[in-house]
GROMACS .gro file of C-alpha atoms in nm:
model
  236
    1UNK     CA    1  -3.153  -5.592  -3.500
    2UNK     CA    2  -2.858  -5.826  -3.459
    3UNK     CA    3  -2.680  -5.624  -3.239
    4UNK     CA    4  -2.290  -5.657  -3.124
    5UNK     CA    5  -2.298  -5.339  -2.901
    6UNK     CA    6  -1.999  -5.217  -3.156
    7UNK     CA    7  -2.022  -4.892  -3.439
    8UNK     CA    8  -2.160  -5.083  -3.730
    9UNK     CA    9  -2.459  -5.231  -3.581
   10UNK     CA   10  -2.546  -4.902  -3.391
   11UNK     CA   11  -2.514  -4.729  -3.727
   12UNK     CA   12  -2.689  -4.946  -3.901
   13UNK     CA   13  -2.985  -4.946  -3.693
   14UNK     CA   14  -2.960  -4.538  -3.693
   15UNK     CA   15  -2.938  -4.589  -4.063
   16UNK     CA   16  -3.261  -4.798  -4.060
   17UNK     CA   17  -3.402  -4.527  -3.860
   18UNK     CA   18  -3.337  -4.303  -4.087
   19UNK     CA   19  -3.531  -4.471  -4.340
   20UNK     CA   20  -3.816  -4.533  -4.156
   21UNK     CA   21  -3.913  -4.857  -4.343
   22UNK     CA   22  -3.902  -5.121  -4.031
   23UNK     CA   23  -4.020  -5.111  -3.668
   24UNK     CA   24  -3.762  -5.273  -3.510
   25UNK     CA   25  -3.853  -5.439  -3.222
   26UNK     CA   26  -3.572  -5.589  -3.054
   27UNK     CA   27  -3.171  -5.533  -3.052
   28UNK     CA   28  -3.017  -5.906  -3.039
   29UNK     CA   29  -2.709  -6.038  -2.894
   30UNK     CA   30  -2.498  -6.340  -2.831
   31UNK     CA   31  -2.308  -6.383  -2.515
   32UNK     CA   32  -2.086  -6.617  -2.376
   33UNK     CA   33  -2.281  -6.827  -2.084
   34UNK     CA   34  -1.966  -6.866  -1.855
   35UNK     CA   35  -1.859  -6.482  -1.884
   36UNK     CA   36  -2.153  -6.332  -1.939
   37UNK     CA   37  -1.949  -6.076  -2.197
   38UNK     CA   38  -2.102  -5.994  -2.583
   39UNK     CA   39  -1.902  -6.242  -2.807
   40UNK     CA   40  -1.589  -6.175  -2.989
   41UNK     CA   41  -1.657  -5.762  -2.827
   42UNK     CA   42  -1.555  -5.924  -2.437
   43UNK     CA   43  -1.813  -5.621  -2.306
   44UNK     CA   44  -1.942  -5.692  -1.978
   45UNK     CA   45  -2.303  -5.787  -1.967
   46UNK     CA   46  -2.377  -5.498  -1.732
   47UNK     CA   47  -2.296  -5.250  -1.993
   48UNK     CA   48  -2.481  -5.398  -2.289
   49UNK     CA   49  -2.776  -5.403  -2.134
   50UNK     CA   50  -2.710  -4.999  -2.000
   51UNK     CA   51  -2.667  -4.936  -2.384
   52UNK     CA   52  -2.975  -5.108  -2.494
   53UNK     CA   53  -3.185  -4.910  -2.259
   54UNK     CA   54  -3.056  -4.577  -2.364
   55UNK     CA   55  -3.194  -4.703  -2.708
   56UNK     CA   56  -3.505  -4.759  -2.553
   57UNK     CA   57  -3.518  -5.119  -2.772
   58UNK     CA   58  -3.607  -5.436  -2.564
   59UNK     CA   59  -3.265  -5.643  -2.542
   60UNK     CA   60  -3.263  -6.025  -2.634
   61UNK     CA   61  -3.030  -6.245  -2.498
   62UNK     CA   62  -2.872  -6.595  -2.621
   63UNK     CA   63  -2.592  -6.767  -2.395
   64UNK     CA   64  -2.358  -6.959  -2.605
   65UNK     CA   65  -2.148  -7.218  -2.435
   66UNK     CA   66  -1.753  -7.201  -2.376
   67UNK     CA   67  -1.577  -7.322  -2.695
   68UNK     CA   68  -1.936  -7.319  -2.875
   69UNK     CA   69  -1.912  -7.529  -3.233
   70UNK     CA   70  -2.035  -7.377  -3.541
   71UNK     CA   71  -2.332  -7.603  -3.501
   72UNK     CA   72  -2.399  -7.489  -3.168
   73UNK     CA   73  -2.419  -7.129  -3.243
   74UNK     CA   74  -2.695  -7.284  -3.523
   75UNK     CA   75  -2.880  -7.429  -3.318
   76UNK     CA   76  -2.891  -7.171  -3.081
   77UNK     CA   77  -2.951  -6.884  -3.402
   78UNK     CA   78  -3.240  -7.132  -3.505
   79UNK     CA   79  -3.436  -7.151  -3.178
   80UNK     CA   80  -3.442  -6.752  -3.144
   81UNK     CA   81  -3.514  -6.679  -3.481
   82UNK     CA   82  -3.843  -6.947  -3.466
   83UNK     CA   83  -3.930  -6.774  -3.132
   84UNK     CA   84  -3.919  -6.460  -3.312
   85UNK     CA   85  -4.079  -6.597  -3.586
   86UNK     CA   86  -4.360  -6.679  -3.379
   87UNK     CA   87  -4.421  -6.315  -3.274
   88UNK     CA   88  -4.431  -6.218  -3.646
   89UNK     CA   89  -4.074  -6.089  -3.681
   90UNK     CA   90  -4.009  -6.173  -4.050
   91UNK     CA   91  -3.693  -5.948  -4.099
   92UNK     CA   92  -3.327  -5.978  -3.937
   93UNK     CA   93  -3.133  -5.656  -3.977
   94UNK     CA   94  -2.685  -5.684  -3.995
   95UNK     CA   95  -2.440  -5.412  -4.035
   96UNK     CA   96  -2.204  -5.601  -4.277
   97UNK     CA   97  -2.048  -5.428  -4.521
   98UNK     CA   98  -1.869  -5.626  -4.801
   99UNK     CA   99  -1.822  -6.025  -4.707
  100UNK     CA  100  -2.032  -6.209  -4.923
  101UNK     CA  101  -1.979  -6.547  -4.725
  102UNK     CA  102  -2.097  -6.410  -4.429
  103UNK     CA  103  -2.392  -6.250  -4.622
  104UNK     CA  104  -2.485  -6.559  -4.788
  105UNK     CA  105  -2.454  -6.757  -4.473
  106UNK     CA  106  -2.658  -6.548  -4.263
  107UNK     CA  107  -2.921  -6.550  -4.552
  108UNK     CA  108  -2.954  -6.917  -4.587
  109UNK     CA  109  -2.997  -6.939  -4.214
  110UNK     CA  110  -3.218  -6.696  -4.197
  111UNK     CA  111  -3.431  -6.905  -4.534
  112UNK     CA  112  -3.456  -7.202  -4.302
  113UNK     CA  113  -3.617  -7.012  -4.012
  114UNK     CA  114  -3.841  -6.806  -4.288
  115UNK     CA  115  -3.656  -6.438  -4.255
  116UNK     CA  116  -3.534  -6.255  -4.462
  117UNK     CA  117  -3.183  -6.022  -4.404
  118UNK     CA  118  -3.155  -5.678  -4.418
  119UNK     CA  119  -2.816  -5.482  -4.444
  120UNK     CA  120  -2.840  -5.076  -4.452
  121UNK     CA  121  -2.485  -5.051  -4.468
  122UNK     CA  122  -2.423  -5.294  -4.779
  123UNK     CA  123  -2.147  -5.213  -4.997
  124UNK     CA  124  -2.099  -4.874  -4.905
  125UNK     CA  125  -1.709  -4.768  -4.870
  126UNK     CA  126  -1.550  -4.814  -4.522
  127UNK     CA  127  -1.368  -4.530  -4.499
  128UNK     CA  128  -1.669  -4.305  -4.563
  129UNK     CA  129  -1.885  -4.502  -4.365
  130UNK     CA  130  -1.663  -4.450  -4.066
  131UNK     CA  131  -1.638  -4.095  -4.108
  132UNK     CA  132  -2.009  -4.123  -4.162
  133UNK     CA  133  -2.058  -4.222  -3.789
  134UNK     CA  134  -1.775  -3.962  -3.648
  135UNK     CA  135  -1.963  -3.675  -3.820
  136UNK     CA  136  -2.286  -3.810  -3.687
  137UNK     CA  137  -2.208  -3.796  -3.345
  138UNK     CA  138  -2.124  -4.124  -3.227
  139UNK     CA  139  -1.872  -4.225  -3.015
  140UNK     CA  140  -1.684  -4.611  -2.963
  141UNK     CA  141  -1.380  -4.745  -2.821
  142UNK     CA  142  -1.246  -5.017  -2.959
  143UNK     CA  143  -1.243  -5.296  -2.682
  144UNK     CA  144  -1.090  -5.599  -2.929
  145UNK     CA  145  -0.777  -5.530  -3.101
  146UNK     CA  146  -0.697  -5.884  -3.336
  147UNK     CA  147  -0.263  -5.892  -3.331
  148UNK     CA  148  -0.237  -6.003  -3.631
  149UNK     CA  149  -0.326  -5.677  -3.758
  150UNK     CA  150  -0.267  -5.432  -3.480
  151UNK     CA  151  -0.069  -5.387  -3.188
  152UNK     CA  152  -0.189  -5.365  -2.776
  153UNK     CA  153  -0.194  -4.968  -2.802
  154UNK     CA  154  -0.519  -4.995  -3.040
  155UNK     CA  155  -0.707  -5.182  -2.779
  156UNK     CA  156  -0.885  -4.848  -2.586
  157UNK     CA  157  -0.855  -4.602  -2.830
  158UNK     CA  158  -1.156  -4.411  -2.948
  159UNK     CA  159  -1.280  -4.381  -3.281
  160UNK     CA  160  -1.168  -4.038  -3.458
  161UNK     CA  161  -1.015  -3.940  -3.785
  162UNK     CA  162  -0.685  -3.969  -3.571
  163UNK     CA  163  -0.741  -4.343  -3.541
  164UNK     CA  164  -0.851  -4.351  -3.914
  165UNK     CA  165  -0.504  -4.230  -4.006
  166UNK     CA  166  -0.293  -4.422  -3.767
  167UNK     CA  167  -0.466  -4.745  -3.901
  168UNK     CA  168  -0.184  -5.000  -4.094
  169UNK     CA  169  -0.285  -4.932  -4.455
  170UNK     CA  170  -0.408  -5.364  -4.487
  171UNK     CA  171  -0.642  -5.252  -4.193
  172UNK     CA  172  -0.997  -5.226  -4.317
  173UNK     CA  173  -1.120  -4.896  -4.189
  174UNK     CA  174  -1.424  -5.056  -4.011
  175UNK     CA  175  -1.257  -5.341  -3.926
  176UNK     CA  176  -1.436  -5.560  -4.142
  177UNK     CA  177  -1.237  -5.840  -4.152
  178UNK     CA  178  -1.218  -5.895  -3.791
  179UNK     CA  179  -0.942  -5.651  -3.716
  180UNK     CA  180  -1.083  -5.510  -3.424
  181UNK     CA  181  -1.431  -5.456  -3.246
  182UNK     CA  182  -1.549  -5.143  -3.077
  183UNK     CA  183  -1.845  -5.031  -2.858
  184UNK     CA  184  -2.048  -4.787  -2.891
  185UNK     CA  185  -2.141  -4.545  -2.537
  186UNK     CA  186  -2.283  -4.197  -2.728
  187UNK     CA  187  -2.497  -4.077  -3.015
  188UNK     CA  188  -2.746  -4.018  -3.205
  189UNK     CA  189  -2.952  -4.366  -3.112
  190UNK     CA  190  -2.886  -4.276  -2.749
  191UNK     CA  191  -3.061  -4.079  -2.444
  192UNK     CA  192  -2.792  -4.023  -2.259
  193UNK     CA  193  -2.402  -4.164  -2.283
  194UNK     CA  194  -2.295  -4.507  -2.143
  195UNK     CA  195  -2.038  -4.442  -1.852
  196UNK     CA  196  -1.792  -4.685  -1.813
  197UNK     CA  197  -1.405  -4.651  -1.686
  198UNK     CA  198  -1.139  -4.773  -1.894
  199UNK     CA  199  -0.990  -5.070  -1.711
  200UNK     CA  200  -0.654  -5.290  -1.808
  201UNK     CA  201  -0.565  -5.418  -2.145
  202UNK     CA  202  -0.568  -5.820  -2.157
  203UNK     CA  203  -0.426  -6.037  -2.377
  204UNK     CA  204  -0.605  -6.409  -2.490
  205UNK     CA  205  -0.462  -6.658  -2.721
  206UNK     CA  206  -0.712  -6.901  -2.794
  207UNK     CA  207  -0.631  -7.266  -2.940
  208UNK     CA  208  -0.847  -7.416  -3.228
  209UNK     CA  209  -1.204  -7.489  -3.126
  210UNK     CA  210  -1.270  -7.777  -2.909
  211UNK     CA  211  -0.937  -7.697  -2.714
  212UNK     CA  212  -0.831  -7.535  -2.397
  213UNK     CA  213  -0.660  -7.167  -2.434
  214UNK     CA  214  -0.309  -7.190  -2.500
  215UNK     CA  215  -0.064  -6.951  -2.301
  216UNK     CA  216  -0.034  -6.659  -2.410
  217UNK     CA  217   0.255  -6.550  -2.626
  218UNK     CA  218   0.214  -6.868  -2.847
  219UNK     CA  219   0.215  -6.818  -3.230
  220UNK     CA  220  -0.019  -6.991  -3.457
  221UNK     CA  221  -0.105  -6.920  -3.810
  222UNK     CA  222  -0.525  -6.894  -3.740
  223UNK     CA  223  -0.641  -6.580  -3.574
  224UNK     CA  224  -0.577  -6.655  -3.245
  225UNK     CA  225  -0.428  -6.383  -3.019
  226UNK     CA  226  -0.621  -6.092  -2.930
  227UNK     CA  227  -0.614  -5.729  -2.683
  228UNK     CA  228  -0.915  -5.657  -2.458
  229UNK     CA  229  -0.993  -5.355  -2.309
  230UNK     CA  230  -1.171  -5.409  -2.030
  231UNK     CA  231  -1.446  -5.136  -1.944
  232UNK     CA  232  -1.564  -5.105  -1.600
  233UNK     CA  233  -1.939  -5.020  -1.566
  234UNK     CA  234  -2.028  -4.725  -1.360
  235UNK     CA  235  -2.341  -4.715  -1.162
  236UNK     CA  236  -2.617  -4.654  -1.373
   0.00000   0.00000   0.00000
């Protein structure tokens, strides 16, 4: 289970769940190796792995490196999968919803390496899906807020039908395109909630890849500038 620590993966692998067709034996994530934080989410190592044991799924870890090329997230994707190949793991399990690039991509990678993809939550409708996971009981904050789409107040709040309606009406309402990331701390996957304290709200500008960050407050016409809400862990 390729797993982001955010609403969409955690419903997805409920969904799966629900199913009952896979065992899945491992939740997977990608973190940066000089922060130690779940990429693109910026959630603090500490708590990802709190969440994954209230799943009671073995976590899997790959470090990516600061300013990390497409082809060296591919290389790193390539070695894990063949390791997981290895233990007879033939099926990698997403919570995308409607971008076919992304679905095609992560199927040819996943061709080279001999998986196959699996996504629960294809095609369904956003806005039912998220009102999907409110009714089933979980609960996320959204720690990534992209500017381009929504302002710094976004960054910390939870997810309710009250966010739903203050969304922008361009705002996808799972965030599909990259309009914000969440993560997840109570549910239905979960033996007990993930305590954290809300900490400050950050703001990052990053500059194209291969480049230092730029100061914040810079324009560019990439997405670029982001909010983080940090979450302090509690002791677990």
């Amino acid at each position: 289970m390729n797993w982001s620590s955010g609403k969409d993966a955690s419903f997805a692998l409920w969904t799966l769940r629900q199913q009952g067709r896979f065992d899945v034996r491992y939740l997977f994530t990608t973190l940066s190796a000089g922060y130690k934080r779940v990429s693109m989410h910026g959630v603090q190592e500490a708590l990802l792995d709190e969440q994954a044991r209230q799943t009671g799924i073995p976590l899997k870890k790959a470090f990516l490196p600061e300013h990390a090329s497409m082809e060296d997230y591919n290389q790193v994707m390539q070695e894990q999968m063949a390791a997981m190949v290895q233990e007879g793991i033939r099926h990698a399990v997403f919570g995308d919803i409607f971008l076919e690039d992304l679905k095609q991509y992560r199927e040819t990678q996943l061709a080279r390496a001999g998986m196959q993809g699996v996504f629960p939550l294809w095609r369904q409708n956003s806005r039912s899906l998220l009102l999907q996971m409110i009714q089933a009981g979980f609960k996320a904050i959204v720690v990534c807020a992209n500017a381009r789409y929504l302002d710094a107040s976004f960054a910390g709040r939870i997810i309710n039908e009250q966010f739903l309606a203050d969304l922008p009406p361009e705002v996808d309402p799972c965030g599909e395109n990259g309009e914000f990331h969440t993560f997840v701390f109570d549910g239905p996957l979960f033996r007990a909630p993930v305590s954290f304290t809300p900490g400050d709200t950050v703001e990052r500008v990053y500059a194209p890849s291969g480049q230092s960050d730029a100061p914040a407050g810079q324009a560019a016409n990439w997405d670029n500038r982001f909010y983080f809400k940090e979450l302090l862990p509690l002791a677990f």
